[in-house]
């Protein structure tokens, strides 16, 4: 396949009315990525491949999302939705370029895999002109049926045009089609709209090809590869299948998951081998976890890097810009945002660290807060190596705490603490002997009818 060029046309102009949404269907997300971008991602991985995306409903929004995701994808607008063949022809400018292989895929079919696309290309390389990617299902309703004679594909009949016998067929059109690139444009141009929906059906290339004696084939690909998302129920199904796939891939690469079905990954989550993940952990976009890390239950990560042998949670929240250096610890009910936690540093309980740098080996006591925001601007807190911040301290940024410094519990620190200093930022304690009993007497005699 190395020397064969390929054009992938992604059809994403549909109305998506069944989503009942203001957002164009293909921009709904699974694993944190719009449906259409999942498809772009798979076709991008094909060798020698260029991409055309056909947009229609919400053209501007869809184009801008696709452009942000893939600089090289070309965008074409289908002004009227006259059917899948009509949509593919919107990319005429590229179809005339005589690619060896042309793949037509749907933007609302996010689980399509590179392996299936490559199987279509393999058939083309072996002389096929038209390859239909089919699947078997017990519930074929809604899909085009593949009509075969002596094991050879003859036609695809859409549900609306099918007779009772044809409706019983369980071999269905997944929607992905691979076409001989030298013939694709001419085949698409021959398609007419003589059918129940008065649409130009891409699927009609099959009868046209057969009538011209071309090599037309159907192959079977895994059913979830062609799961189309039309409703929010199918969106959730696609999400579940995607999550299952990702969890499996990670486990096979050496990640331990105590209850994989309770975890949520994003499309770009990276987790190295020998990481252990307890139940109920959420990975938002852009998270990287290095080897040997333990993630305890109910943690929530987004835009974070967790370096080797660190430990987080239970109930840790890592927000964008959180970087945990090797062997550091972030414990329960701690929130870290745009902050670096140094090697072997510990932030173990009930703490907020935002816009900060914490040195190597430093211990942050329970309930510490970096006060980074004054209602207008965000300010930075810098804490040197091997420092100790006593529990329930407020560090009012901008502020710097030197190496080895010691902040007494309950301090409000508003000024720099130099290296090795002990800082007390709190009122001094006074003990009054015997006063407790006097106080009790006074309070008990104060009982009035107004007391609650
Ligand atoms: C299509 C196939 C059917 C197959 C099914 C698999 C045709 C005629 N039918 O039916 O055989 O079993 O997919 O899911 O191809 N689109 C456009 N412009 C248009 C029409 C559609 O861009 O004018 C896009 C849609 O956004 C969608 C895709 O093409 O991504 C498929 O269109 P849809 O109307 O959903 O086709 P199905 O009826 O599902
Ligand atoms: Ca569909």
GROMACS .gro file of C-alpha atoms and ligand atoms in nm:
model
  492
    1UNK     CA    1   0.000   0.000   0.000
    2UNK     CA    2   0.304   0.218   0.055
    3UNK     CA    3   0.294   0.377  -0.288
    4UNK     CA    4  -0.080   0.419  -0.318
    5UNK     CA    5  -0.227   0.762  -0.258
    6UNK     CA    6  -0.556   0.795  -0.075
    7UNK     CA    7  -0.831   1.052  -0.041
    8UNK     CA    8  -1.067   1.019   0.255
    9UNK     CA    9  -1.394   1.206   0.225
   10UNK     CA   10  -1.572   1.251   0.556
   11UNK     CA   11  -1.943   1.331   0.518
   12UNK     CA   12  -2.057   1.557   0.797
   13UNK     CA   13  -2.327   1.776   0.648
   14UNK     CA   14  -2.629   1.596   0.792
   15UNK     CA   15  -2.904   1.763   0.993
   16UNK     CA   16  -2.880   1.548   1.304
   17UNK     CA   17  -3.235   1.640   1.403
   18UNK     CA   18  -3.271   1.338   1.629
   19UNK     CA   19  -3.004   1.473   1.863
   20UNK     CA   20  -3.250   1.749   1.959
   21UNK     CA   21  -2.965   1.991   1.995
   22UNK     CA   22  -2.851   2.340   1.898
   23UNK     CA   23  -2.505   2.196   1.844
   24UNK     CA   24  -2.437   2.028   1.505
   25UNK     CA   25  -2.447   1.652   1.558
   26UNK     CA   26  -2.087   1.583   1.462
   27UNK     CA   27  -1.965   1.829   1.728
   28UNK     CA   28  -2.111   1.627   2.013
   29UNK     CA   29  -1.826   1.463   2.196
   30UNK     CA   30  -1.717   1.125   2.312
   31UNK     CA   31  -1.399   1.094   2.519
   32UNK     CA   32  -1.376   1.473   2.514
   33UNK     CA   33  -1.340   1.493   2.135
   34UNK     CA   34  -1.608   1.585   1.876
   35UNK     CA   35  -1.740   1.287   1.679
   36UNK     CA   36  -1.608   1.419   1.347
   37UNK     CA   37  -1.258   1.459   1.494
   38UNK     CA   38  -1.256   1.092   1.596
   39UNK     CA   39  -1.307   1.008   1.231
   40UNK     CA   40  -1.044   1.260   1.118
   41UNK     CA   41  -0.802   1.104   1.366
   42UNK     CA   42  -0.846   0.756   1.215
   43UNK     CA   43  -0.814   0.864   0.851
   44UNK     CA   44  -0.517   1.082   0.939
   45UNK     CA   45  -0.336   0.768   1.045
   46UNK     CA   46  -0.371   0.617   0.696
   47UNK     CA   47  -0.059   0.619   0.483
   48UNK     CA   48  -0.033   0.872   0.198
   49UNK     CA   49  -0.372   1.008   0.278
   50UNK     CA   50  -0.538   1.344   0.226
   51UNK     CA   51  -0.862   1.445   0.393
   52UNK     CA   52  -1.173   1.624   0.272
   53UNK     CA   53  -1.451   1.703   0.516
   54UNK     CA   54  -1.794   1.789   0.376
   55UNK     CA   55  -1.994   2.019   0.601
   56UNK     CA   56  -2.344   2.162   0.579
   57UNK     CA   57  -2.551   2.205   0.893
   58UNK     CA   58  -2.357   2.443   1.118
   59UNK     CA   59  -2.088   2.468   0.849
   60UNK     CA   60  -1.891   2.743   1.017
   61UNK     CA   61  -1.882   2.585   1.360
   62UNK     CA   62  -1.792   2.243   1.222
   63UNK     CA   63  -1.523   2.383   0.990
   64UNK     CA   64  -1.354   2.575   1.266
   65UNK     CA   65  -1.345   2.271   1.496
   66UNK     CA   66  -1.207   2.052   1.217
   67UNK     CA   67  -0.946   2.314   1.118
   68UNK     CA   68  -0.827   2.345   1.477
   69UNK     CA   69  -0.789   1.969   1.499
   70UNK     CA   70  -0.626   1.907   1.162
   71UNK     CA   71  -0.441   2.173   0.971
   72UNK     CA   72  -0.430   1.965   0.655
   73UNK     CA   73  -0.798   1.869   0.620
   74UNK     CA   74  -0.974   2.051   0.336
   75UNK     CA   75  -1.328   2.163   0.401
   76UNK     CA   76  -1.610   2.161   0.142
   77UNK     CA   77  -1.960   2.288   0.191
   78UNK     CA   78  -2.261   2.093   0.067
   79UNK     CA   79  -2.518   2.368   0.034
   80UNK     CA   80  -2.826   2.145   0.000
   81UNK     CA   81  -2.853   1.804   0.163
   82UNK     CA   82  -2.938   1.593  -0.139
   83UNK     CA   83  -2.789   1.264  -0.027
   84UNK     CA   84  -2.462   1.088   0.046
   85UNK     CA   85  -2.343   1.073  -0.317
   86UNK     CA   86  -2.423   1.440  -0.366
   87UNK     CA   87  -2.228   1.514  -0.048
   88UNK     CA   88  -1.922   1.317  -0.165
   89UNK     CA   89  -1.927   1.518  -0.492
   90UNK     CA   90  -1.884   1.838  -0.292
   91UNK     CA   91  -1.519   1.733  -0.278
   92UNK     CA   92  -1.500   1.724  -0.660
   93UNK     CA   93  -1.194   1.947  -0.656
   94UNK     CA   94  -1.005   1.663  -0.492
   95UNK     CA   95  -1.180   1.377  -0.669
   96UNK     CA   96  -1.041   1.503  -1.003
   97UNK     CA   97  -0.690   1.452  -0.870
   98UNK     CA   98  -0.693   1.079  -0.946
   99UNK     CA   99  -0.596   0.938  -0.611
  100UNK     CA  100  -0.541   0.563  -0.617
  101UNK     CA  101  -0.788   0.501  -0.335
  102UNK     CA  102  -1.094   0.699  -0.231
  103UNK     CA  103  -1.258   0.626   0.104
  104UNK     CA  104  -1.596   0.768   0.192
  105UNK     CA  105  -1.666   0.767   0.565
  106UNK     CA  106  -1.934   0.926   0.784
  107UNK     CA  107  -1.865   1.197   1.038
  108UNK     CA  108  -2.115   1.049   1.282
  109UNK     CA  109  -1.945   0.709   1.299
  110UNK     CA  110  -1.674   0.772   1.558
  111UNK     CA  111  -1.568   0.415   1.630
  112UNK     CA  112  -1.432   0.338   1.285
  113UNK     CA  113  -1.083   0.190   1.317
  114UNK     CA  114  -0.775   0.225   1.105
  115UNK     CA  115  -0.760  -0.153   1.059
  116UNK     CA  116  -1.101  -0.159   0.890
  117UNK     CA  117  -1.012   0.130   0.660
  118UNK     CA  118  -0.691  -0.045   0.566
  119UNK     CA  119  -0.882  -0.363   0.483
  120UNK     CA  120  -1.082  -0.163   0.230
  121UNK     CA  121  -0.761  -0.027   0.083
  122UNK     CA  122  -0.610  -0.375   0.067
  123UNK     CA  123  -0.905  -0.491  -0.144
  124UNK     CA  124  -0.853  -0.196  -0.380
  125UNK     CA  125  -0.484  -0.280  -0.403
  126UNK     CA  126  -0.594  -0.634  -0.495
  127UNK     CA  127  -0.798  -0.512  -0.789
  128UNK     CA  128  -1.138  -0.421  -0.645
  129UNK     CA  129  -1.315  -0.114  -0.784
  130UNK     CA  130  -1.581  -0.081  -0.517
  131UNK     CA  131  -1.555  -0.218  -0.162
  132UNK     CA  132  -1.852  -0.196   0.072
  133UNK     CA  133  -1.786  -0.244   0.441
  134UNK     CA  134  -2.069  -0.448   0.576
  135UNK     CA  135  -2.163  -0.593   0.911
  136UNK     CA  136  -2.399  -0.858   1.043
  137UNK     CA  137  -2.672  -0.763   1.286
  138UNK     CA  138  -2.982  -0.920   1.443
  139UNK     CA  139  -3.152  -0.581   1.420
  140UNK     CA  140  -3.093  -0.448   1.066
  141UNK     CA  141  -3.377  -0.197   1.073
  142UNK     CA  142  -3.270   0.143   0.938
  143UNK     CA  143  -2.965   0.018   0.750
  144UNK     CA  144  -2.913  -0.041   0.381
  145UNK     CA  145  -2.923  -0.417   0.305
  146UNK     CA  146  -2.649  -0.586   0.104
  147UNK     CA  147  -2.803  -0.794  -0.173
  148UNK     CA  148  -2.575  -1.076  -0.286
  149UNK     CA  149  -2.598  -1.334  -0.559
  150UNK     CA  150  -2.367  -1.637  -0.552
  151UNK     CA  151  -2.162  -1.462  -0.283
  152UNK     CA  152  -2.120  -1.151  -0.497
  153UNK     CA  153  -2.257  -0.812  -0.403
  154UNK     CA  154  -2.524  -0.697  -0.650
  155UNK     CA  155  -2.690  -0.397  -0.487
  156UNK     CA  156  -2.756  -0.206  -0.168
  157UNK     CA  157  -3.120  -0.141  -0.095
  158UNK     CA  158  -3.208   0.128   0.155
  159UNK     CA  159  -3.462   0.041   0.425
  160UNK     CA  160  -3.721   0.273   0.273
  161UNK     CA  161  -3.687   0.109  -0.070
  162UNK     CA  162  -3.663  -0.252   0.050
  163UNK     CA  163  -3.934  -0.516  -0.001
  164UNK     CA  164  -4.039  -0.761   0.271
  165UNK     CA  165  -3.788  -1.028   0.167
  166UNK     CA  166  -3.502  -0.778   0.147
  167UNK     CA  167  -3.588  -0.639   0.490
  168UNK     CA  168  -3.511  -0.983   0.639
  169UNK     CA  169  -3.149  -0.962   0.528
  170UNK     CA  170  -2.908  -0.918   0.820
  171UNK     CA  171  -2.598  -0.827   0.621
  172UNK     CA  172  -2.598  -0.446   0.623
  173UNK     CA  173  -2.412  -0.150   0.485
  174UNK     CA  174  -2.187   0.008   0.745
  175UNK     CA  175  -2.164   0.318   0.532
  176UNK     CA  176  -1.789   0.316   0.472
  177UNK     CA  177  -1.700   0.268   0.110
  178UNK     CA  178  -1.368   0.230  -0.067
  179UNK     CA  179  -1.357   0.325  -0.435
  180UNK     CA  180  -1.100   0.291  -0.710
  181UNK     CA  181  -0.979   0.650  -0.724
  182UNK     CA  182  -0.947   0.650  -1.101
  183UNK     CA  183  -1.317   0.572  -1.137
  184UNK     CA  184  -1.466   0.736  -0.827
  185UNK     CA  185  -1.567   1.068  -0.980
  186UNK     CA  186  -1.729   0.913  -1.287
  187UNK     CA  187  -1.916   0.657  -1.074
  188UNK     CA  188  -2.050   0.925  -0.840
  189UNK     CA  189  -2.162   1.140  -1.133
  190UNK     CA  190  -2.372   0.855  -1.273
  191UNK     CA  191  -2.584   0.827  -0.957
  192UNK     CA  192  -2.946   0.942  -0.991
  193UNK     CA  193  -3.206   1.025  -0.726
  194UNK     CA  194  -3.477   0.782  -0.836
  195UNK     CA  195  -3.578   0.643  -0.496
  196UNK     CA  196  -3.822   0.687  -0.209
  197UNK     CA  197  -3.632   0.980  -0.055
  198UNK     CA  198  -3.542   1.151  -0.385
  199UNK     CA  199  -3.180   1.152  -0.269
  200UNK     CA  200  -2.856   1.080  -0.448
  201UNK     CA  201  -2.756   0.759  -0.271
  202UNK     CA  202  -2.387   0.675  -0.254
  203UNK     CA  203  -2.495   0.314  -0.223
  204UNK     CA  204  -2.612   0.316  -0.585
  205UNK     CA  205  -2.249   0.291  -0.702
  206UNK     CA  206  -2.288  -0.082  -0.641
  207UNK     CA  207  -2.554  -0.143  -0.908
  208UNK     CA  208  -2.379   0.094  -1.146
  209UNK     CA  209  -2.047  -0.086  -1.093
  210UNK     CA  210  -2.204  -0.430  -1.132
  211UNK     CA  211  -2.380  -0.328  -1.456
  212UNK     CA  212  -2.047  -0.213  -1.597
  213UNK     CA  213  -1.870  -0.536  -1.502
  214UNK     CA  214  -1.649  -0.373  -1.238
  215UNK     CA  215  -1.504  -0.566  -0.946
  216UNK     CA  216  -1.750  -0.501  -0.661
  217UNK     CA  217  -1.692  -0.660  -0.320
  218UNK     CA  218  -1.841  -0.660   0.027
  219UNK     CA  219  -1.627  -0.724   0.332
  220UNK     CA  220  -1.736  -0.772   0.693
  221UNK     CA  221  -1.601  -0.544   0.960
  222UNK     CA  222  -1.678  -0.541   1.336
  223UNK     CA  223  -2.023  -0.397   1.398
  224UNK     CA  224  -1.915  -0.135   1.652
  225UNK     CA  225  -1.684   0.014   1.388
  226UNK     CA  226  -1.984   0.146   1.206
  227UNK     CA  227  -2.210   0.238   1.496
  228UNK     CA  228  -2.373   0.560   1.378
  229UNK     CA  229  -2.466   0.823   1.634
  230UNK     CA  230  -2.810   0.964   1.565
  231UNK     CA  231  -2.952   1.011   1.915
  232UNK     CA  232  -2.813   1.085   2.260
  233UNK     CA  233  -2.876   0.722   2.347
  234UNK     CA  234  -2.642   0.614   2.067
  235UNK     CA  235  -2.397   0.883   2.177
  236UNK     CA  236  -2.383   0.720   2.521
  237UNK     CA  237  -2.348   0.376   2.361
  238UNK     CA  238  -2.059   0.494   2.146
  239UNK     CA  239  -1.898   0.649   2.452
  240UNK     CA  240  -1.929   0.326   2.648
  241UNK     CA  241  -1.778   0.121   2.365
  242UNK     CA  242  -1.495   0.372   2.323
  243UNK     CA  243  -1.418   0.368   2.696
  244UNK     CA  244  -1.414  -0.010   2.698
  245UNK     CA  245  -1.174  -0.015   2.405
  246UNK     CA  246  -0.941   0.241   2.565
  247UNK     CA  247  -0.939   0.063   2.902
  248UNK     CA  248  -0.855  -0.266   2.731
  249UNK     CA  249  -0.576  -0.107   2.529
  250UNK     CA  250  -0.426   0.047   2.844
  251UNK     CA  251  -0.453  -0.275   3.046
  252UNK     CA  252  -0.283  -0.468   2.768
  253UNK     CA  253  -0.005  -0.209   2.773
  254UNK     CA  254   0.057  -0.270   3.143
  255UNK     CA  255  -0.182  -0.049   3.341
  256UNK     CA  256  -0.366  -0.206   3.638
  257UNK     CA  257  -0.730  -0.105   3.683
  258UNK     CA  258  -0.919  -0.236   3.981
  259UNK     CA  259  -1.258  -0.166   3.819
  260UNK     CA  260  -1.202  -0.056   3.459
  261UNK     CA  261  -1.572  -0.001   3.392
  262UNK     CA  262  -1.580   0.286   3.646
  263UNK     CA  263  -1.302   0.487   3.482
  264UNK     CA  264  -1.339   0.766   3.226
  265UNK     CA  265  -1.060   0.844   2.979
  266UNK     CA  266  -1.020   1.115   2.721
  267UNK     CA  267  -0.909   1.048   2.366
  268UNK     CA  268  -0.560   1.174   2.444
  269UNK     CA  269  -0.505   1.023   2.792
  270UNK     CA  270  -0.155   0.878   2.822
  271UNK     CA  271  -0.083   0.630   3.099
  272UNK     CA  272   0.244   0.443   3.128
  273UNK     CA  273   0.295   0.084   3.240
  274UNK     CA  274   0.276  -0.017   3.604
  275UNK     CA  275   0.035   0.257   3.694
  276UNK     CA  276  -0.237   0.141   3.933
  277UNK     CA  277  -0.578   0.305   3.911
  278UNK     CA  278  -0.843   0.253   4.177
  279UNK     CA  279  -1.215   0.280   4.091
  280UNK     CA  280  -1.398   0.598   3.985
  281UNK     CA  281  -1.127   0.814   3.837
  282UNK     CA  282  -1.192   1.077   3.567
  283UNK     CA  283  -0.928   1.171   3.312
  284UNK     CA  284  -1.015   1.493   3.129
  285UNK     CA  285  -0.822   1.609   2.826
  286UNK     CA  286  -0.446   1.633   2.816
  287UNK     CA  287  -0.335   1.411   3.102
  288UNK     CA  288  -0.009   1.221   3.115
  289UNK     CA  289   0.070   0.972   3.388
  290UNK     CA  290   0.416   0.822   3.412
  291UNK     CA  291   0.522   0.479   3.529
  292UNK     CA  292   0.467   0.352   3.883
  293UNK     CA  293   0.207   0.611   3.978
  294UNK     CA  294  -0.082   0.510   4.206
  295UNK     CA  295  -0.413   0.691   4.156
  296UNK     CA  296  -0.656   0.633   4.440
  297UNK     CA  297  -1.031   0.637   4.389
  298UNK     CA  298  -1.249   0.935   4.299
  299UNK     CA  299  -0.969   1.151   4.165
  300UNK     CA  300  -1.031   1.400   3.885
  301UNK     CA  301  -0.748   1.497   3.650
  302UNK     CA  302  -0.735   1.741   3.362
  303UNK     CA  303  -0.439   1.902   3.184
  304UNK     CA  304  -0.199   1.743   3.432
  305UNK     CA  305   0.134   1.561   3.427
  306UNK     CA  306   0.197   1.307   3.703
  307UNK     CA  307   0.557   1.192   3.702
  308UNK     CA  308   0.698   0.857   3.809
  309UNK     CA  309   0.603   0.693   4.139
  310UNK     CA  310   0.383   0.976   4.257
  311UNK     CA  311   0.063   0.905   4.442
  312UNK     CA  312  -0.261   1.094   4.422
  313UNK     CA  313  -0.599   1.077   4.590
  314UNK     CA  314  -0.836   0.949   4.700
  315UNK     CA  315  -1.042   1.252   4.596
  316UNK     CA  316  -0.756   1.453   4.447
  317UNK     CA  317  -0.830   1.716   4.186
  318UNK     CA  318  -0.556   1.805   3.939
  319UNK     CA  319  -0.650   2.097   3.717
  320UNK     CA  320  -0.475   2.228   3.404
  321UNK     CA  321  -0.110   2.307   3.455
  322UNK     CA  322  -0.063   2.073   3.751
  323UNK     CA  323   0.278   1.906   3.734
  324UNK     CA  324   0.367   1.651   3.996
  325UNK     CA  325   0.737   1.573   3.999
  326UNK     CA  326   0.866   1.222   4.071
  327UNK     CA  327   0.754   1.054   4.395
  328UNK     CA  328   0.539   1.343   4.508
  329UNK     CA  329   0.209   1.302   4.690
  330UNK     CA  330  -0.122   1.482   4.659
  331UNK     CA  331  -0.376   1.342   4.900
  332UNK     CA  332  -0.746   1.362   4.972
  333UNK     CA  333  -0.948   1.675   4.897
  334UNK     CA  334  -0.652   1.863   4.755
  335UNK     CA  335  -0.684   2.082   4.446
  336UNK     CA  336  -0.378   2.168   4.240
  337UNK     CA  337  -0.398   2.421   3.955
  338UNK     CA  338  -0.116   2.559   3.741
  339UNK     CA  339   0.137   2.451   3.998
  340UNK     CA  340   0.446   2.241   4.018
  341UNK     CA  341   0.481   2.005   4.313
  342UNK     CA  342   0.849   1.922   4.358
  343UNK     CA  343   1.004   1.579   4.383
  344UNK     CA  344   0.901   1.397   4.704
  345UNK     CA  345   0.698   1.698   4.815
  346UNK     CA  346   0.372   1.623   4.997
  347UNK     CA  347   0.039   1.798   4.978
  348UNK     CA  348  -0.165   1.551   5.169
  349UNK     CA  349  -0.490   1.689   5.305
  350UNK     CA  350  -0.760   1.947   5.229
  351UNK     CA  351  -0.543   2.197   5.047
  352UNK     CA  352  -0.559   2.438   4.752
  353UNK     CA  353  -0.237   2.502   4.563
  354UNK     CA  354  -0.285   2.735   4.267
  355UNK     CA  355  -0.031   2.930   4.058
  356UNK     CA  356   0.255   2.800   4.266
  357UNK     CA  357   0.588   2.625   4.271
  358UNK     CA  358   0.667   2.393   4.556
  359UNK     CA  359   1.025   2.282   4.607
  360UNK     CA  360   1.160   1.934   4.643
  361UNK     CA  361   1.085   1.757   4.971
  362UNK     CA  362   0.859   2.031   5.103
  363UNK     CA  363   0.564   1.940   5.325
  364UNK     CA  364   0.241   2.131   5.294
  365UNK     CA  365   0.024   2.090   5.604
  366UNK     CA  366  -0.346   2.014   5.605
  367UNK     CA  367  -0.576   2.297   5.508
  368UNK     CA  368  -0.311   2.518   5.351
  369UNK     CA  369  -0.441   2.766   5.095
  370UNK     CA  370  -0.247   2.965   4.840
  371UNK     CA  371  -0.454   3.283   4.811
  372UNK     CA  372  -0.373   3.346   4.447
  373UNK     CA  373  -0.659   3.571   4.341
  374UNK     CA  374  -0.750   3.920   4.458
  375UNK     CA  375  -1.064   3.948   4.252
  376UNK     CA  376  -0.873   4.101   3.960
  377UNK     CA  377  -0.539   3.931   3.912
  378UNK     CA  378  -0.375   3.599   3.985
  379UNK     CA  379  -0.046   3.594   4.173
  380UNK     CA  380   0.221   3.337   4.229
  381UNK     CA  381   0.343   3.156   4.542
  382UNK     CA  382   0.694   3.016   4.542
  383UNK     CA  383   0.806   2.776   4.814
  384UNK     CA  384   1.165   2.653   4.825
  385UNK     CA  385   1.298   2.304   4.894
  386UNK     CA  386   1.247   2.120   5.220
  387UNK     CA  387   1.021   2.385   5.366
  388UNK     CA  388   0.739   2.312   5.608
  389UNK     CA  389   0.405   2.486   5.592
  390UNK     CA  390   0.205   2.432   5.912
  391UNK     CA  391  -0.158   2.329   5.890
  392UNK     CA  392  -0.428   2.580   5.813
  393UNK     CA  393  -0.196   2.847   5.677
  394UNK     CA  394  -0.300   3.103   5.419
  395UNK     CA  395  -0.021   3.210   5.184
  396UNK     CA  396  -0.127   3.539   5.032
  397UNK     CA  397   0.032   3.571   4.689
  398UNK     CA  398   0.252   3.711   4.553
  399UNK     CA  399   0.471   3.559   4.821
  400UNK     CA  400   0.791   3.365   4.844
  401UNK     CA  401   0.898   3.120   5.112
  402UNK     CA  402   1.264   3.030   5.121
  403UNK     CA  403   1.438   2.694   5.136
  404UNK     CA  404   1.403   2.512   5.465
  405UNK     CA  405   1.170   2.776   5.609
  406UNK     CA  406   0.909   2.684   5.866
  407UNK     CA  407   0.565   2.843   5.871
  408UNK     CA  408   0.376   2.804   6.199
  409UNK     CA  409   0.029   2.651   6.181
  410UNK     CA  410  -0.257   2.889   6.131
  411UNK     CA  411  -0.038   3.162   5.986
  412UNK     CA  412  -0.150   3.418   5.734
  413UNK     CA  413   0.167   3.487   5.539
  414UNK     CA  414   0.169   3.813   5.347
  415UNK     CA  415   0.542   3.882   5.328
  416UNK     CA  416   0.840   3.683   5.208
  417UNK     CA  417   0.982   3.427   5.451
  418UNK     CA  418   1.359   3.404   5.399
  419UNK     CA  419   1.553   3.075   5.396
  420UNK     CA  420   1.555   2.881   5.718
  421UNK     CA  421   1.331   3.128   5.905
  422UNK     CA  422   1.038   3.034   6.125
  423UNK     CA  423   0.744   3.260   6.048
  424UNK     CA  424   0.452   3.317   6.284
  425UNK     CA  425   0.170   3.499   6.114
  426UNK     CA  426  -0.090   3.466   6.387
  427UNK     CA  427  -0.197   3.612   6.722
  428UNK     CA  428  -0.003   3.497   7.025
  429UNK     CA  429  -0.182   3.258   7.260
  430UNK     CA  430  -0.272   3.362   7.614
  431UNK     CA  431  -0.371   3.110   7.888
  432UNK     CA  432  -0.578   3.247   8.180
  433UNK     CA  433  -0.568   3.021   8.483
  434UNK     CA  434  -0.902   2.916   8.638
  435UNK     CA  435  -1.100   3.130   8.394
  436UNK     CA  436  -1.286   2.836   8.242
  437UNK     CA  437  -1.501   2.776   8.551
  438UNK     CA  438  -1.578   3.149   8.585
  439UNK     CA  439  -1.684   3.157   8.226
  440UNK     CA  440  -1.917   2.860   8.273
  441UNK     CA  441  -2.083   3.028   8.573
  442UNK     CA  442  -2.137   3.348   8.378
  443UNK     CA  443  -2.284   3.174   8.080
  444UNK     CA  444  -2.519   2.953   8.283
  445UNK     CA  445  -2.659   3.254   8.471
  446UNK     CA  446  -2.723   3.432   8.142
  447UNK     CA  447  -3.001   3.190   8.037
  448UNK     CA  448  -3.297   3.409   7.943
  449UNK     CA  449  -3.621   3.350   7.765
  450UNK     CA  450  -3.452   3.488   7.450
  451UNK     CA  451  -3.196   3.213   7.435
  452UNK     CA  452  -3.264   2.974   7.151
  453LIG     C1  453  -2.649   0.545   0.530
  453LIG     C2  454  -2.645   0.449   0.409
  453LIG     C3  455  -2.700   0.313   0.456
  453LIG     C4  456  -2.616   0.261   0.570
  453LIG     C5  457  -2.611   0.364   0.684
  453LIG     C6  458  -2.508   0.320   0.786
  453LIG     C7  459  -2.678   0.580   0.206
  453LIG     C8  460  -2.773   0.622   0.104
  453LIG     N1  461  -2.727   0.502   0.303
  453LIG     O1  462  -2.785   0.564   0.566
  453LIG     O2  463  -2.696   0.220   0.349
  453LIG     O3  464  -2.668   0.139   0.617
  453LIG     O4  465  -2.570   0.493   0.635
  453LIG     O5  466  -2.507   0.405   0.897
  453LIG     O6  467  -2.560   0.613   0.196
  453LIG     N2  468  -2.478   1.330   0.472
  453LIG     C9  469  -2.434   1.446   0.413
  453LIG     N3  470  -2.510   1.504   0.319
  453LIG    C10  471  -2.627   1.452   0.278
  453LIG    C11  472  -2.673   1.334   0.340
  453LIG    C12  473  -2.595   1.275   0.437
  453LIG     O7  474  -2.326   1.496   0.446
  453LIG     O8  475  -2.690   1.510   0.188
  453LIG    C13  476  -2.393   1.266   0.575
  453LIG    C14  477  -2.456   1.266   0.712
  453LIG     O9  478  -2.411   1.378   0.786
  453LIG    C15  479  -2.402   1.138   0.773
  453LIG    C16  480  -2.380   1.048   0.654
  453LIG    O10  481  -2.376   1.131   0.540
  453LIG    O11  482  -2.278   1.159   0.837
  453LIG    C17  483  -2.488   0.942   0.639
  453LIG    O12  484  -2.612   1.003   0.616
  453LIG     P1  485  -2.746   0.951   0.682
  453LIG    O13  486  -2.857   1.034   0.630
  453LIG    O14  487  -2.727   0.935   0.827
  453LIG    O15  488  -2.756   0.806   0.612
  453LIG     P2  489  -2.835   0.681   0.666
  453LIG    O16  490  -2.980   0.697   0.637
  453LIG    O17  491  -2.797   0.652   0.804
  454LIG    CA1  492  -2.687   0.768   0.984
   0.00000   0.00000   0.00000
